[in-house]
mmCIF file of C-alpha atoms in Angstrom:
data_model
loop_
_atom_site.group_PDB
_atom_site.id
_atom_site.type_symbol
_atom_site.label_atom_id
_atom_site.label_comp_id
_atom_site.label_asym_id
_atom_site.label_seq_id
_atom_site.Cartn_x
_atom_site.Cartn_y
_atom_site.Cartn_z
ATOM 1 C CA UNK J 1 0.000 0.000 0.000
ATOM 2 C CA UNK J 2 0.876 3.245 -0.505
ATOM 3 C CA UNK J 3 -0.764 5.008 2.584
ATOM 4 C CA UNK J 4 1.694 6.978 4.711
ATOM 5 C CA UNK J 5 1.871 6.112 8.326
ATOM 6 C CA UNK J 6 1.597 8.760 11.092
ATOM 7 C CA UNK J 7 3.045 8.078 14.630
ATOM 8 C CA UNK J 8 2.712 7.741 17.363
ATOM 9 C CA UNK J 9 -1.089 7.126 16.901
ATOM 10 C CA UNK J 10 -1.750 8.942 19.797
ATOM 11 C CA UNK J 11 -0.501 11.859 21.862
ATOM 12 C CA UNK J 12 -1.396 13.776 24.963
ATOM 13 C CA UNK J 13 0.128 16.717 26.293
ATOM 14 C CA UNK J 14 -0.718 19.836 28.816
ATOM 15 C CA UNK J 15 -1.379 23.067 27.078
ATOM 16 C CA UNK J 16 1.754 25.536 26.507
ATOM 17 C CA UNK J 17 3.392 22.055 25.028
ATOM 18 C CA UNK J 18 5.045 21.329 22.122
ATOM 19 C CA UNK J 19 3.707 18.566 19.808
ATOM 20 C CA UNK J 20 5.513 16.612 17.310
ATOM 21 C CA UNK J 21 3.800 13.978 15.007
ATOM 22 C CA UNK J 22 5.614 12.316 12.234
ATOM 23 C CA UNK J 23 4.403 11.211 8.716
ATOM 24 C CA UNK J 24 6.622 8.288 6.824
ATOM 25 C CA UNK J 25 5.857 7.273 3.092
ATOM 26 C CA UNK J 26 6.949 4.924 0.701
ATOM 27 C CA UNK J 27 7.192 6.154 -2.782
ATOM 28 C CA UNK J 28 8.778 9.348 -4.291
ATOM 29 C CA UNK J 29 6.188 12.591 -3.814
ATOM 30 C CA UNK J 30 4.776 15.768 -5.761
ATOM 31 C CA UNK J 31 3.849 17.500 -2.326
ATOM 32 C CA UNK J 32 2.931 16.265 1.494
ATOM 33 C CA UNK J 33 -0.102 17.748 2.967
ATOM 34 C CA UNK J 34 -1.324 17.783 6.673
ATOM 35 C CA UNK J 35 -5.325 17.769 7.411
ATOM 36 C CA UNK J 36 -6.303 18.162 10.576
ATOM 37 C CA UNK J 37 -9.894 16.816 11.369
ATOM 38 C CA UNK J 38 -11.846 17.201 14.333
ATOM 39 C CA UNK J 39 -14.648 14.857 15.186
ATOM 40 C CA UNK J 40 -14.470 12.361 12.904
ATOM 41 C CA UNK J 41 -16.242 14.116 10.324
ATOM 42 C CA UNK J 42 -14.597 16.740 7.254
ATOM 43 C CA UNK J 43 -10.765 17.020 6.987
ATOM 44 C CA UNK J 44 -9.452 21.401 6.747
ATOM 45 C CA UNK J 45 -5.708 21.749 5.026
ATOM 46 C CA UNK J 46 -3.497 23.052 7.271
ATOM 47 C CA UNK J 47 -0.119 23.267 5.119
ATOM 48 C CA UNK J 48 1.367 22.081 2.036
ATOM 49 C CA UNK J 49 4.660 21.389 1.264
ATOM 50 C CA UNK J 50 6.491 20.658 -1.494
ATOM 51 C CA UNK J 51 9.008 17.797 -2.826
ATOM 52 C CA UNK J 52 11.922 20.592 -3.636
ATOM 53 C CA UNK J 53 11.100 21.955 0.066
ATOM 54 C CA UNK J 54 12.533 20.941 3.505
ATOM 55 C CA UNK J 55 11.294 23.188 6.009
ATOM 56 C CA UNK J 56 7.484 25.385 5.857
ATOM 57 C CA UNK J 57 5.879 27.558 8.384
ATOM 58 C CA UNK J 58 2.722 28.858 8.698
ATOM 59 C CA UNK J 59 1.018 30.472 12.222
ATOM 60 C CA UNK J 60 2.199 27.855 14.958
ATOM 61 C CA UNK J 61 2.808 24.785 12.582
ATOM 62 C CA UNK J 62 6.506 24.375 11.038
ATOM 63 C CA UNK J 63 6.208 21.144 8.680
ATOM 64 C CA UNK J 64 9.500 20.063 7.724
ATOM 65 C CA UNK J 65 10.378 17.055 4.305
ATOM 66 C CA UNK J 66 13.273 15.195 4.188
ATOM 67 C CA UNK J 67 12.831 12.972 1.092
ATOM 68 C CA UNK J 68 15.942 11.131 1.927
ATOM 69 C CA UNK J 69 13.728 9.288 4.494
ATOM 70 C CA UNK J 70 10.458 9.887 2.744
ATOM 71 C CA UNK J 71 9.202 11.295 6.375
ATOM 72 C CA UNK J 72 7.517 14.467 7.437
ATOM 73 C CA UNK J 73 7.185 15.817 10.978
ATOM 74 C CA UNK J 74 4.718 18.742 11.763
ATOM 75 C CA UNK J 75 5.191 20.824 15.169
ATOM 76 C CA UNK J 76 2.731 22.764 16.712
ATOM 77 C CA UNK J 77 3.671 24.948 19.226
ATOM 78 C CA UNK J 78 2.663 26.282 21.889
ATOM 79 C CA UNK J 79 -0.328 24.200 22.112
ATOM 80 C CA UNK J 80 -4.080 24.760 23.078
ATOM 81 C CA UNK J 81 -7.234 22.730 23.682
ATOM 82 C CA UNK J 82 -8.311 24.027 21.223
ATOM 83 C CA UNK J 83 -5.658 22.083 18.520
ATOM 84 C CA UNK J 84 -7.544 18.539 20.022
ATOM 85 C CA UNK J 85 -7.892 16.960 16.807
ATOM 86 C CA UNK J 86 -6.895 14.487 14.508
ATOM 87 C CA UNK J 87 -3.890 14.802 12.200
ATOM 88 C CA UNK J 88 -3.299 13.257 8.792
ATOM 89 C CA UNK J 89 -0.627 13.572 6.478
ATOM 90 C CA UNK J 90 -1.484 13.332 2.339
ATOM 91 C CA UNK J 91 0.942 12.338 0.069
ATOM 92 C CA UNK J 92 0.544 13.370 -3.794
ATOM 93 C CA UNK J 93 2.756 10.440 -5.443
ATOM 94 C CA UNK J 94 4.721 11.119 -8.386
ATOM 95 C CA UNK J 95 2.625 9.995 -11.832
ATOM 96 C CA UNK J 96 -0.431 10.003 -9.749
ATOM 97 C CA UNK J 97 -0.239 13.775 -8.493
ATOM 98 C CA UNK J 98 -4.319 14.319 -9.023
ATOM 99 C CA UNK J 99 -4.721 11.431 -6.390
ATOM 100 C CA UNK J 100 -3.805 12.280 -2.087
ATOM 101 C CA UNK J 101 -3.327 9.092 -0.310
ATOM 102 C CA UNK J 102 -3.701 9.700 3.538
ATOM 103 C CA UNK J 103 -1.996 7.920 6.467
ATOM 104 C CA UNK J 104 -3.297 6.500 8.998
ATOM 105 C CA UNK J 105 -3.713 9.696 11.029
ATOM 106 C CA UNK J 106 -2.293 10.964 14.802
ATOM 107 C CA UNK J 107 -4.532 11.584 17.866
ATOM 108 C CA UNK J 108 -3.943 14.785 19.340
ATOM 109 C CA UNK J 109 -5.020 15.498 23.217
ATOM 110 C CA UNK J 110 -4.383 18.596 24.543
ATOM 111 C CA UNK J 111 -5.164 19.632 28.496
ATOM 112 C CA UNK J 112 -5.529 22.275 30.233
ATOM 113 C CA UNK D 1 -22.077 27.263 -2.859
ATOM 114 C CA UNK D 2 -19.495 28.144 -0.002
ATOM 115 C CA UNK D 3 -18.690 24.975 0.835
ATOM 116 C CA UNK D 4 -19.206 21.374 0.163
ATOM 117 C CA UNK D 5 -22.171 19.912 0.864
ATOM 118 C CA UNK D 6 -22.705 16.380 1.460
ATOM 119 C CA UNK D 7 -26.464 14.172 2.161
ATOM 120 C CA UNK D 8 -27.642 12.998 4.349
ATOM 121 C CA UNK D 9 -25.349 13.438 7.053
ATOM 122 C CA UNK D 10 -26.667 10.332 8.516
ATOM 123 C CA UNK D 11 -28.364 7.189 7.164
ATOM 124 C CA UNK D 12 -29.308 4.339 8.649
ATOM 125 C CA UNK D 13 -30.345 0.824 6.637
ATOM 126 C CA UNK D 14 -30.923 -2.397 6.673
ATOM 127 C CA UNK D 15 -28.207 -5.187 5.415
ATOM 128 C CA UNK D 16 -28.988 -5.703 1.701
ATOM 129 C CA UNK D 17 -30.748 -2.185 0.809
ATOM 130 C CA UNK D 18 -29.249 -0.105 -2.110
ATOM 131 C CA UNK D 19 -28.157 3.863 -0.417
ATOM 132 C CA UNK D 20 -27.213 6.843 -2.643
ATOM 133 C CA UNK D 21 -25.436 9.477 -1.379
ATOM 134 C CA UNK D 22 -24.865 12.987 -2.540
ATOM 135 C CA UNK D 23 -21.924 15.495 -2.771
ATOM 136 C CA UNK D 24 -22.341 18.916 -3.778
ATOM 137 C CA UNK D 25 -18.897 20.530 -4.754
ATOM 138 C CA UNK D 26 -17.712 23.990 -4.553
ATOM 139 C CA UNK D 27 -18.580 26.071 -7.748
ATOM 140 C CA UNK D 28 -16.039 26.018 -10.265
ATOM 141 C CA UNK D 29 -13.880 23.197 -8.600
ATOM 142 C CA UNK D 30 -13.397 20.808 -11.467
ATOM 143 C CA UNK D 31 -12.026 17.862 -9.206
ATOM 144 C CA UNK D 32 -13.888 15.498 -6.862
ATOM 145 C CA UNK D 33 -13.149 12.723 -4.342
ATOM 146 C CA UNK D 34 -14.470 10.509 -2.507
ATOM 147 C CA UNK D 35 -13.074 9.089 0.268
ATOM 148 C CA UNK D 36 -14.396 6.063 3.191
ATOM 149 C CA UNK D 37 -13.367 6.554 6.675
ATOM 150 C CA UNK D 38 -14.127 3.802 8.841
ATOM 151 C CA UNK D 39 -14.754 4.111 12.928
ATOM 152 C CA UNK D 40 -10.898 5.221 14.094
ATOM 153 C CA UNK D 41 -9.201 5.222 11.334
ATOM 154 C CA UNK D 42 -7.623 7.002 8.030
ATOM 155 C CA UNK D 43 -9.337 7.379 4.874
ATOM 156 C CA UNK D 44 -9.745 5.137 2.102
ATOM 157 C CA UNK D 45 -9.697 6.299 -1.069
ATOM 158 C CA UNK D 46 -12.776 5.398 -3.546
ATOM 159 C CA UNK D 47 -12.601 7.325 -6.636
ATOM 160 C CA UNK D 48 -11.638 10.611 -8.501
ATOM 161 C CA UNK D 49 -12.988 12.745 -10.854
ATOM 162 C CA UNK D 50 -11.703 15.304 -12.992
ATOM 163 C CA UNK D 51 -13.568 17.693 -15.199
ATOM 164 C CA UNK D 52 -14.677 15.432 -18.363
ATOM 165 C CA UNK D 53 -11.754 12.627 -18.072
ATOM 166 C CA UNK D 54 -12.336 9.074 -17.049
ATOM 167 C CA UNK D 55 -13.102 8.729 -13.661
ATOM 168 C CA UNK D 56 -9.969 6.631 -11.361
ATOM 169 C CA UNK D 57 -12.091 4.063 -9.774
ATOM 170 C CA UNK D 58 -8.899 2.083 -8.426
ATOM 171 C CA UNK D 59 -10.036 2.586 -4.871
ATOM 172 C CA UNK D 60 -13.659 1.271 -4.654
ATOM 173 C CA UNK D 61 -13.294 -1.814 -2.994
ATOM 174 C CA UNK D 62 -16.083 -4.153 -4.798
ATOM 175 C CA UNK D 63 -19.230 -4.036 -8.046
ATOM 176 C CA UNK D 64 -21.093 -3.227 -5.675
ATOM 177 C CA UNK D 65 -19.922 0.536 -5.021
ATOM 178 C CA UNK D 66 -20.225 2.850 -8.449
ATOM 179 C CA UNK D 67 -20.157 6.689 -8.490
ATOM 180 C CA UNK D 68 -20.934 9.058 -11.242
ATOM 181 C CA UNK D 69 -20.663 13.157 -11.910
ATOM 182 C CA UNK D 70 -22.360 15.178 -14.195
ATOM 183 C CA UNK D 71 -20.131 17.711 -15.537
ATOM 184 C CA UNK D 72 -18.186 19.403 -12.911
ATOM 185 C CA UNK D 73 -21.268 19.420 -10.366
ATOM 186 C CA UNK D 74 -23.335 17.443 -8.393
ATOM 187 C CA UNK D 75 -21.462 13.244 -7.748
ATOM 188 C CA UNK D 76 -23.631 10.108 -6.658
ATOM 189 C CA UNK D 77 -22.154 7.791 -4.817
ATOM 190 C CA UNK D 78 -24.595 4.217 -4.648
ATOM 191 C CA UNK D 79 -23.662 0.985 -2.591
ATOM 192 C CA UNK D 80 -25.739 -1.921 -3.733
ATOM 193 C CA UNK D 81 -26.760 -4.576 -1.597
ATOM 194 C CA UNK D 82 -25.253 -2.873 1.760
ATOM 195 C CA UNK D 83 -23.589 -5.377 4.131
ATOM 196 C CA UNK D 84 -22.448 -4.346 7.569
ATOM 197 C CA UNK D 85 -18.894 -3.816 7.109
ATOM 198 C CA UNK D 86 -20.260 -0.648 4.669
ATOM 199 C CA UNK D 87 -20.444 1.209 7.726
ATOM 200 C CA UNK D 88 -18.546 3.878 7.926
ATOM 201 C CA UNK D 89 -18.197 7.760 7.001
ATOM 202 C CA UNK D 90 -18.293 8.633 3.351
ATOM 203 C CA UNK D 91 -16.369 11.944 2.966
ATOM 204 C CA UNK D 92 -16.461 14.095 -0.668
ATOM 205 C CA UNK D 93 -14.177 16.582 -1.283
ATOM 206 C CA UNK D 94 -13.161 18.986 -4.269
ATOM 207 C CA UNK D 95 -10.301 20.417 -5.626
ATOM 208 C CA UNK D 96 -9.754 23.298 -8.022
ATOM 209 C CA UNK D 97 -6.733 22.070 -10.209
ATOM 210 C CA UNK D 98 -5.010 23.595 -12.628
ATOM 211 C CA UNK D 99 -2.620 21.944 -14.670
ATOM 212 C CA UNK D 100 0.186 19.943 -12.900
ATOM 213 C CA UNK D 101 -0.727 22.420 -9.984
ATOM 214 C CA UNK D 102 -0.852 20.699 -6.263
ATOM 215 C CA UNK D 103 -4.228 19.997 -4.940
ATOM 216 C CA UNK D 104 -5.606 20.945 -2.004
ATOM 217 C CA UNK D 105 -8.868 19.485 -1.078
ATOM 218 C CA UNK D 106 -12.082 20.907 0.611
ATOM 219 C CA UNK D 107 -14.147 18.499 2.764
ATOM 220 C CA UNK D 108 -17.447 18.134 3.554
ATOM 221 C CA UNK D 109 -18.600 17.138 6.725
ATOM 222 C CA UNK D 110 -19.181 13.691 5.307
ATOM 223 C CA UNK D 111 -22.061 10.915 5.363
ATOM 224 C CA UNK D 112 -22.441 8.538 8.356
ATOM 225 C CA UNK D 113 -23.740 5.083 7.029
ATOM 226 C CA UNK D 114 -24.709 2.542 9.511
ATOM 227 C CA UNK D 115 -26.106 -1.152 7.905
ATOM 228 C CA UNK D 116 -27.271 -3.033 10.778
#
């Protein structure tokens, strides 16, 4: 398969933490995306990065590629309750860029 | 409209009943997806369309799933014969691509099928 794989599937931390999940692949890439879901129900982009890009930052995420290893890691920092969620990385795979395959997804718990 | 729209957000049926279920894509977005997310877990992809090429079915799992799109607007998504392990959420999204352009996809908040 060529799903990506998230870890750890789980992760809780106290508010004013750092959080670090981590997105490995197995084929070369067009782009990496991170969703972030809440809910179960509809997936919202958070940040897109590309294969000829190592490091991105937008607000409080930093998402950083290293195609070497075919991982991504996003940080979040400074974390709130509010970023309680569930994060997904999507991989656009070279030859099939039209089509995002998503991992298996990290669940984010953040307390006060 | 402003976002996608997706029905019905719920649907309960019986093992063996046909279900159809809608997506309504964001004007002008010429690429749509649909996805299967069971209880805990990532998604699934079914299929993909884009504006008037052949669909990529490669990801519905049986004959028993089809899809279809009219244009670049409203997609149907029908499971035949529904057996339990159907259940699950059924999330649409659309894209608007252009050329070799990433894609970044807008959700809706997805149907909730439950066969019993």
């Amino acid at each position: 398969s060529q799903q990506g794989e998230e870890d750890p599937q789980a992760l809780s931390i106290q508010e004013g933490e750092n959080a670090t999940m981590n997105c490995s692949y197995k084929t070369s890439i067009n782009n990496l995306q991170w969703y972030r879901q809440n809910s179960g129900r509809g997936l919202v982009h958070l940040i897109l990065i590309r294969s000829n890009e190592r490091e991105k930052h937008s607000g409080r995420l930093r998402v950083t590629l290293d195609t070497s290893k075919k991982s991504s890691s996003l940080l979040i920092t400074a974390s709130r309750a509010a970023d309680t969620a569930s994060y997904f990385c999507a991989t656009a795979f070279t030859g099939t860029a039209s089509k995002l395959t998503f991992g298996t997804g990290t669940r984010l718990q953040v307390t006060l | 409209g402003a976002g996608v729209s997706q029905s019905p957000s719920n649907k309960v049926t019986e093992k063996g009943k046909d279900v159809e279920l809608r997506c309504d894509p964001i004007s002008g977005h010429t690429a749509l997806y649909w996805y299967r997310q069971r209880l805990g877990q990532g998604l699934e992809f079914l299929i993909y369309f884009q504006g008037n090429s052949a669909p990529d079915k490669s990801g519905l799992p049986s004959d028993r799933f089809s899809a279809e799109r009219t244009g670049e607007s409203v997609s149907t998504l029908t499971i035949q014969r529904t057996q339990q392990e159907d259940s699950a959420v059924y999330l649409c999204a659309s894209s608007f691509r252009r050329g070799s352009g990433a894609n970044v996809l807008t959700f809706g908040a997805g149907s909730r099928l439950t066969v019993l």
